Short mmCIF file of C-alpha atoms and ligand atoms in Angstrom, two decimals:
data_model
loop_
_atom_site.label_atom_id
_atom_site.label_comp_id
_atom_site.label_asym_id
_atom_site.label_seq_id
_atom_site.Cartn_x
_atom_site.Cartn_y
_atom_site.Cartn_z
CA MET W 1 109.36 45.10 74.90
CA VAL W 2 110.85 42.71 77.58
CA PRO W 3 108.19 40.61 79.20
CA GLY W 4 107.76 40.74 82.87
CA ILE W 5 108.46 44.41 83.24
CA ALA W 6 105.89 46.03 85.53
CA PRO W 7 106.72 49.70 85.79
CA THR W 8 105.41 51.68 88.68
CA ILE W 9 103.89 54.89 87.88
CA THR W 10 104.55 56.37 91.63
CA ARG W 11 105.77 59.94 91.09
CA TYR W 12 104.11 60.85 87.84
CA SER W 13 101.24 62.93 89.50
CA LEU W 14 103.15 64.73 92.19
CA GLY W 15 103.46 68.14 91.74
CA MET W 16 102.56 68.36 88.20
CA SER W 17 100.06 71.37 87.37
CA LYS W 18 97.53 70.73 84.52
CA LYS W 19 99.76 73.05 82.15
CA LYS W 20 102.89 71.01 82.45
CA PRO W 21 103.24 68.26 79.90
CA LYS W 22 102.75 64.65 81.01
CA LEU W 23 105.83 62.83 82.20
CA GLY W 24 107.96 66.00 81.71
CA GLN W 25 107.60 65.47 78.06
CA ASN W 26 109.35 68.57 76.19
CA PHE W 27 110.66 66.80 72.95
CA LEU W 28 114.01 67.92 71.52
CA THR W 29 113.56 69.33 68.11
CA ASP W 30 116.76 71.26 67.37
CA PRO W 31 119.05 68.88 65.43
CA SER W 32 122.18 70.70 66.14
CA ALA W 33 121.46 70.29 69.92
CA ARG W 34 120.84 66.28 69.54
CA GLN W 35 124.25 66.05 67.70
CA ARG W 36 126.12 68.18 70.54
CA ILE W 37 124.50 66.30 73.34
CA VAL W 38 125.56 62.82 71.81
CA GLU W 39 129.06 63.91 70.90
CA ALA W 40 129.60 65.36 74.42
CA LEU W 41 129.50 61.36 75.47
CA GLY W 42 132.93 61.19 73.50
CA ASP W 43 133.88 57.84 72.32
CA ILE W 44 131.02 55.39 73.08
CA SER W 45 131.92 52.43 70.34
CA SER W 46 132.81 50.25 73.17
CA ALA W 47 130.30 51.42 75.77
CA THR W 48 126.85 50.15 76.80
CA VAL W 49 124.69 53.32 76.96
CA LEU W 50 121.86 53.70 79.14
CA GLU W 51 119.37 56.66 77.58
CA ILE W 52 116.71 57.77 80.08
CA GLY W 53 113.34 58.66 78.59
CA PRO W 54 114.09 58.16 74.74
CA GLY W 55 110.76 59.78 74.12
CA ARG W 56 110.42 60.10 70.36
CA GLY W 57 113.76 58.84 69.83
CA ALA W 58 115.54 62.34 69.24
CA LEU W 59 118.85 60.95 70.48
CA THR W 60 118.36 57.27 70.04
CA ASP W 61 119.20 56.75 66.51
CA LEU W 62 122.46 58.78 66.80
CA LEU W 63 123.21 56.83 70.01
CA ALA W 64 122.46 53.38 68.12
CA THR W 65 124.70 54.14 65.48
CA ARG W 66 127.52 55.05 67.68
CA ALA W 67 127.29 52.81 70.86
CA GLN W 68 128.23 49.07 71.23
CA SER W 69 124.88 48.48 72.87
CA LEU W 70 122.21 50.86 73.91
CA ILE W 71 119.38 50.34 76.79
CA ALA W 72 116.56 52.90 76.47
CA VAL W 73 114.36 53.38 79.24
CA GLU W 74 110.88 54.80 78.69
CA LEU W 75 108.03 55.16 81.13
CA ASP W 76 105.29 56.03 78.67
CA ARG W 77 103.10 53.17 77.59
CA ALA W 78 102.47 54.76 74.10
CA LEU W 79 105.92 55.71 73.42
CA ALA W 80 108.12 52.95 74.52
CA PRO W 81 106.33 50.10 72.16
CA ARG W 82 106.79 52.57 69.18
CA LEU W 83 110.51 52.58 69.73
CA THR W 84 110.32 48.77 70.58
CA GLU W 85 108.79 48.58 66.99
CA ILE W 86 111.55 50.59 65.33
CA TRP W 87 114.46 48.80 67.10
CA LYS W 88 113.03 45.03 67.23
CA SER W 89 115.27 43.54 64.72
CA SER W 90 118.61 45.41 66.15
CA GLY W 91 120.54 43.14 67.98
CA HIS W 92 122.39 45.68 70.07
CA VAL W 93 119.46 48.05 70.95
CA ALA W 94 116.75 47.23 73.88
CA ILE W 95 114.08 49.59 74.77
CA LEU W 96 112.64 48.86 78.42
CA GLN W 97 109.33 50.30 79.26
CA ALA W 98 109.95 51.06 83.06
CA ASP W 99 110.28 53.55 85.65
CA ILE W 100 113.95 54.64 85.79
CA LEU W 101 113.69 55.40 89.50
CA GLU W 102 112.71 51.61 89.92
CA LEU W 103 115.38 50.19 87.88
CA ASP W 104 118.86 49.41 88.76
CA LEU W 105 121.28 49.15 86.16
CA ALA W 106 122.56 45.52 86.81
CA GLN W 107 118.67 44.67 86.39
CA ALA W 108 118.62 46.56 83.35
CA ARG W 109 121.44 44.72 81.71
CA ALA W 110 119.74 41.49 83.00
CA MET W 111 116.37 42.17 81.52
CA THR W 112 117.61 43.19 78.13
CA GLY W 113 120.25 40.36 77.85
CA ILE W 114 122.79 42.91 76.99
CA ALA W 115 126.29 41.59 78.25
CA GLY W 116 129.16 43.06 80.00
CA ASP W 117 129.69 44.40 83.36
CA ALA W 118 132.05 47.67 82.42
CA PRO W 119 130.69 50.71 83.98
CA MET W 120 127.97 52.21 81.74
CA VAL W 121 127.62 55.54 80.02
CA VAL W 122 124.36 57.35 80.69
CA ILE W 123 122.62 59.89 78.74
CA GLY W 124 119.13 61.89 78.96
CA ASN W 125 117.12 64.64 78.26
CA LEU W 126 115.71 64.42 81.67
CA PRO W 127 112.23 64.73 82.59
CA TYR W 128 112.25 67.69 84.90
CA TYR W 129 109.63 67.04 87.35
CA ILE W 130 112.06 64.02 88.53
CA THR W 131 115.54 65.60 87.93
CA SER W 132 116.59 65.48 91.56
CA ASP W 133 115.52 61.79 92.25
CA ILE W 134 117.09 60.54 89.01
CA LEU W 135 120.45 62.25 89.84
CA LEU W 136 120.43 60.70 93.35
CA ARG W 137 119.73 57.43 91.82
CA LEU W 138 122.50 57.76 89.51
CA PHE W 139 125.01 58.65 92.31
CA GLU W 140 123.88 55.67 94.57
CA GLN W 141 125.21 53.70 91.43
CA ALA W 142 128.26 55.64 90.61
CA ALA W 143 130.36 52.64 90.90
CA SER W 144 128.44 51.34 87.74
CA ILE W 145 128.57 54.26 85.80
CA SER W 146 131.81 55.92 83.98
CA ARG W 147 129.94 59.24 82.88
CA ALA W 148 126.63 60.82 82.09
CA VAL W 149 125.55 63.61 79.89
CA VAL W 150 122.20 64.83 80.84
CA MET W 151 119.91 67.69 80.19
CA VAL W 152 118.39 69.64 83.09
CA GLN W 153 116.98 72.87 83.99
CA GLU W 154 119.82 75.57 83.43
CA GLU W 155 119.40 76.66 87.04
CA VAL W 156 119.86 73.00 88.18
CA ALA W 157 122.79 72.55 86.03
CA ASP W 158 124.38 76.04 87.78
CA ARG W 159 123.83 74.50 91.25
CA LEU W 160 125.42 71.14 90.38
CA ALA W 161 128.67 72.77 88.93
CA ALA W 162 128.71 75.84 91.24
CA THR W 163 132.05 76.14 93.46
CA SER W 164 132.07 76.37 97.22
CA GLY W 165 132.10 79.99 98.17
CA THR W 166 129.42 81.18 95.76
CA SER W 167 125.86 81.73 96.64
CA THR W 168 124.72 78.94 94.06
CA TYR W 169 126.97 76.40 95.73
CA GLY W 170 124.23 74.13 98.16
CA LEU W 171 123.58 70.57 99.12
CA LEU W 172 122.98 69.49 95.35
CA SER W 173 126.68 70.64 94.38
CA ALA W 174 127.93 69.21 97.25
CA THR W 175 126.31 65.90 96.93
CA ALA W 176 126.84 65.84 93.03
CA GLN W 177 130.78 66.82 93.40
CA MET W 178 131.19 64.08 96.08
CA HIS W 179 130.32 61.59 93.23
CA GLY W 180 132.17 63.26 90.26
CA ARG W 181 133.33 66.14 88.56
CA VAL W 182 130.60 68.15 87.15
CA GLU W 183 130.65 70.43 83.93
CA LYS W 184 128.23 72.59 82.37
CA LEU W 185 128.53 72.16 78.74
CA PHE W 186 126.10 74.45 76.81
CA ALA W 187 122.81 75.87 77.65
CA LEU W 188 119.62 75.61 75.03
CA PRO W 189 116.51 78.09 75.04
CA PRO W 190 112.95 77.08 75.39
CA GLU W 191 112.47 76.99 71.70
CA ALA W 192 114.99 73.91 71.15
CA PHE W 193 111.98 71.69 72.41
CA SER W 194 108.28 71.20 71.59
CA PRO W 195 106.26 72.06 73.71
CA ALA W 196 108.74 74.63 75.02
CA PRO W 197 109.55 74.51 78.57
CA GLY W 198 109.12 77.66 80.92
CA VAL W 199 112.76 77.70 81.59
CA SER W 200 115.97 77.33 79.82
CA SER W 201 117.72 74.05 79.90
CA ALA W 202 121.37 73.17 79.89
CA VAL W 203 123.61 70.23 79.31
CA ILE W 204 126.06 68.87 82.14
CA ARG W 205 128.60 66.15 82.02
CA LEU W 206 129.44 64.25 84.96
CA ASP W 207 132.43 62.16 85.21
CA MET W 208 131.86 59.75 88.03
CA HIS W 209 134.62 59.45 90.51
CA PRO W 210 133.25 59.15 94.00
CA ARG W 211 135.45 60.85 96.61
CA PHE W 212 134.69 59.25 99.89
CA GLU W 213 137.43 57.08 100.22
CA GLU W 214 139.79 59.71 99.18
CA LEU W 215 138.34 62.00 101.92
CA HIS W 216 138.11 59.34 104.44
CA VAL W 217 134.27 59.41 105.13
CA ASP W 218 131.62 56.83 104.90
CA ARG W 219 128.98 57.71 102.33
CA THR W 220 125.95 57.36 104.16
CA GLY W 221 127.24 59.38 107.04
CA PHE W 222 128.52 61.91 105.50
CA LEU W 223 125.62 62.43 103.07
CA ARG W 224 123.36 62.87 105.85
CA PHE W 225 126.11 65.21 107.62
CA LEU W 226 125.98 67.34 104.45
CA GLN W 227 122.11 67.58 104.64
CA ILE W 228 122.24 68.82 108.34
CA CYS W 229 125.06 71.40 107.05
CA PHE W 230 122.72 72.89 104.54
CA ARG W 231 119.46 72.49 106.37
CA GLN W 232 118.87 76.02 106.68
CA LYS W 233 120.86 77.99 104.08
CA ARG W 234 120.89 81.16 105.98
CA LYS W 235 121.96 80.03 109.25
CA THR W 236 125.98 79.55 110.21
CA LEU W 237 127.35 75.99 109.90
CA VAL W 238 127.65 76.17 113.49
CA ASN W 239 124.01 76.78 114.15
CA ASN W 240 122.83 74.22 111.65
CA LEU W 241 125.15 71.68 113.51
CA LYS W 242 123.92 72.84 116.99
CA SER W 243 119.98 72.55 116.07
CA ALA W 244 120.51 69.13 114.76
CA GLY W 245 121.84 68.35 118.37
CA ILE W 246 125.05 66.65 117.09
CA ALA W 247 127.54 68.49 118.86
CA ASP W 248 128.08 71.28 121.52
CA ASN W 249 129.46 74.69 121.20
CA ALA W 250 133.02 73.79 122.46
CA ASP W 251 133.29 70.77 120.00
CA VAL W 252 131.75 72.71 116.85
CA PHE W 253 134.11 75.73 117.54
CA ALA W 254 137.16 73.58 118.16
CA VAL W 255 136.68 71.84 114.79
CA ILE W 256 135.87 74.84 112.76
CA GLU W 257 139.04 76.49 114.08
CA GLU W 258 140.85 73.35 113.39
CA ALA W 259 139.62 73.66 109.80
CA GLY W 260 141.02 77.01 109.52
CA LEU W 261 137.36 78.48 109.19
CA ASN W 262 135.65 81.53 110.79
CA ALA W 263 133.35 80.75 113.35
CA ALA W 264 130.43 82.43 111.32
CA VAL W 265 131.21 80.46 108.12
CA ARG W 266 128.01 79.28 106.26
CA ALA W 267 128.14 75.73 104.84
CA GLU W 268 128.02 77.20 101.16
CA ALA W 269 131.54 78.71 101.82
CA VAL W 270 133.08 75.36 103.08
CA SER W 271 134.93 73.17 100.57
CA LEU W 272 134.25 69.37 100.64
CA GLU W 273 137.80 68.53 102.00
CA SER W 274 137.05 70.83 105.17
CA MET W 275 133.66 69.61 105.53
CA ALA W 276 135.22 66.02 105.64
CA LEU W 277 137.59 67.23 108.18
CA ILE W 278 134.70 68.50 110.33
CA TYR W 279 132.78 65.61 109.99
CA ARG W 280 135.62 63.22 110.83
CA ARG W 281 136.40 65.16 113.88
CA LEU W 282 132.77 65.53 115.05
CA HIS W 283 132.14 61.59 113.96
CA SER W 284 135.18 60.62 116.33
CA ASN W 285 133.36 62.44 119.19
CA ARG W 286 130.32 60.81 118.33
CA GLY W 287 130.27 58.60 121.67
CA LYS W 288 129.77 61.88 123.74
CA HIS W 289 126.84 62.70 121.81
CA GLU W 290 124.91 59.68 121.29
CA LYS W 291 122.09 60.49 123.68
CA THR W 292 121.46 63.66 121.68
CA GLY W 293 118.60 63.50 118.83
CA ASP W 294 120.51 63.58 115.60
CA SER W 295 123.31 61.15 115.10
CA LEU W 296 126.13 61.55 112.45
CA ALA W 297 126.00 57.87 111.69
CA GLY W 298 123.34 58.16 108.93
N1 SAM N 301 114.69 62.12 74.68
C1 SAM N 301 113.67 62.84 74.39
C2 SAM N 301 113.95 63.96 73.72
O1 SAM N 301 115.01 64.35 73.80
O2 SAM N 301 113.19 64.52 72.88
C3 SAM N 301 112.44 63.05 75.50
C4 SAM N 301 112.68 63.80 76.54
S1 SAM N 301 111.71 64.39 77.50
C5 SAM N 301 112.24 65.88 78.55
C6 SAM N 301 111.75 63.26 78.94
C7 SAM N 301 111.34 61.69 78.57
O3 SAM N 301 111.19 61.05 79.90
C8 SAM N 301 109.90 61.68 78.17
O4 SAM N 301 109.99 60.68 76.80
C9 SAM N 301 109.21 60.91 79.33
O5 SAM N 301 108.05 60.09 78.85
C10 SAM N 301 110.22 60.12 79.91
N2 SAM N 301 110.08 59.81 81.44
C11 SAM N 301 109.38 60.45 82.35
N3 SAM N 301 109.41 59.96 83.51
C12 SAM N 301 110.13 58.99 83.42
C13 SAM N 301 110.56 57.59 84.20
N4 SAM N 301 110.33 57.82 85.54
N5 SAM N 301 111.36 56.81 83.71
C14 SAM N 301 111.60 56.75 82.35
N6 SAM N 301 111.41 57.65 81.52
C15 SAM N 301 110.47 58.87 81.87
#
């Protein structure tokens, strides 16, 4: 173990019932699934791979034989030392006992002494109790990541990959797709794990290509705007914007019309391109609304 790492266990007890395994520990036991997940990363022979939650090492040895270097971050104080023991004489594998939510990628590299500054490749059979937090953390660091292959609950995979205009599309889909292309690869039944989770799982691949520059929006402000647009899914986009106090009727209807949309449209039906157009127009009117409660400035 790398000395000096003091993990902070802040989220572990949040929202966990007694029946749920500690730290979201549903270990993958299906050998062909292990292979498929690692293969979904493509060629990693010259990449530094970050594995989130290696657990008992279901993916770790496959990754170690293929990657140029591997950093595996495990929070569990019993599992991490076991992995460290297995990999201690390997020069290209480092195990960090730490909370992935508290660690940034540059820090992980520095702590392990693994050289390089090329974007990393991320993989993990994610602990489901903090899936969204982990994804948001990865999105924040999109510039340091080339691609990610992660296992999530199937329902979350469907939301991440949903296209606008479908009922599954929502804030998570829009946020993810502002950071990259999302593809749902395959699903796995509960029996592929031990203990079996109460839900089906699916593997997604995320190719990081943030779209903020291309769509001429600032990241913080636009992500905040998306939150407002999706705040109440059943409400129209106009009503969500009005209740947030960021625009008046005339403004909102004018920009929605300019985007070629119906006045009764809901956020789930609006493409990211149109959302960005609406944001830019409202943002340029911001001066008029600075005195109201919510601002678009983030
Ligand atoms: N990769 C293993 C497998 O496929 O069998 C384990 C996957 S299990 C679903 C999730 C793993 O993430 C567990 O080993 C758990 O201890 C670890 N974990 C949970 N919360 C974590 C956190 N905040 N930071 C790092 N690892 C975490």
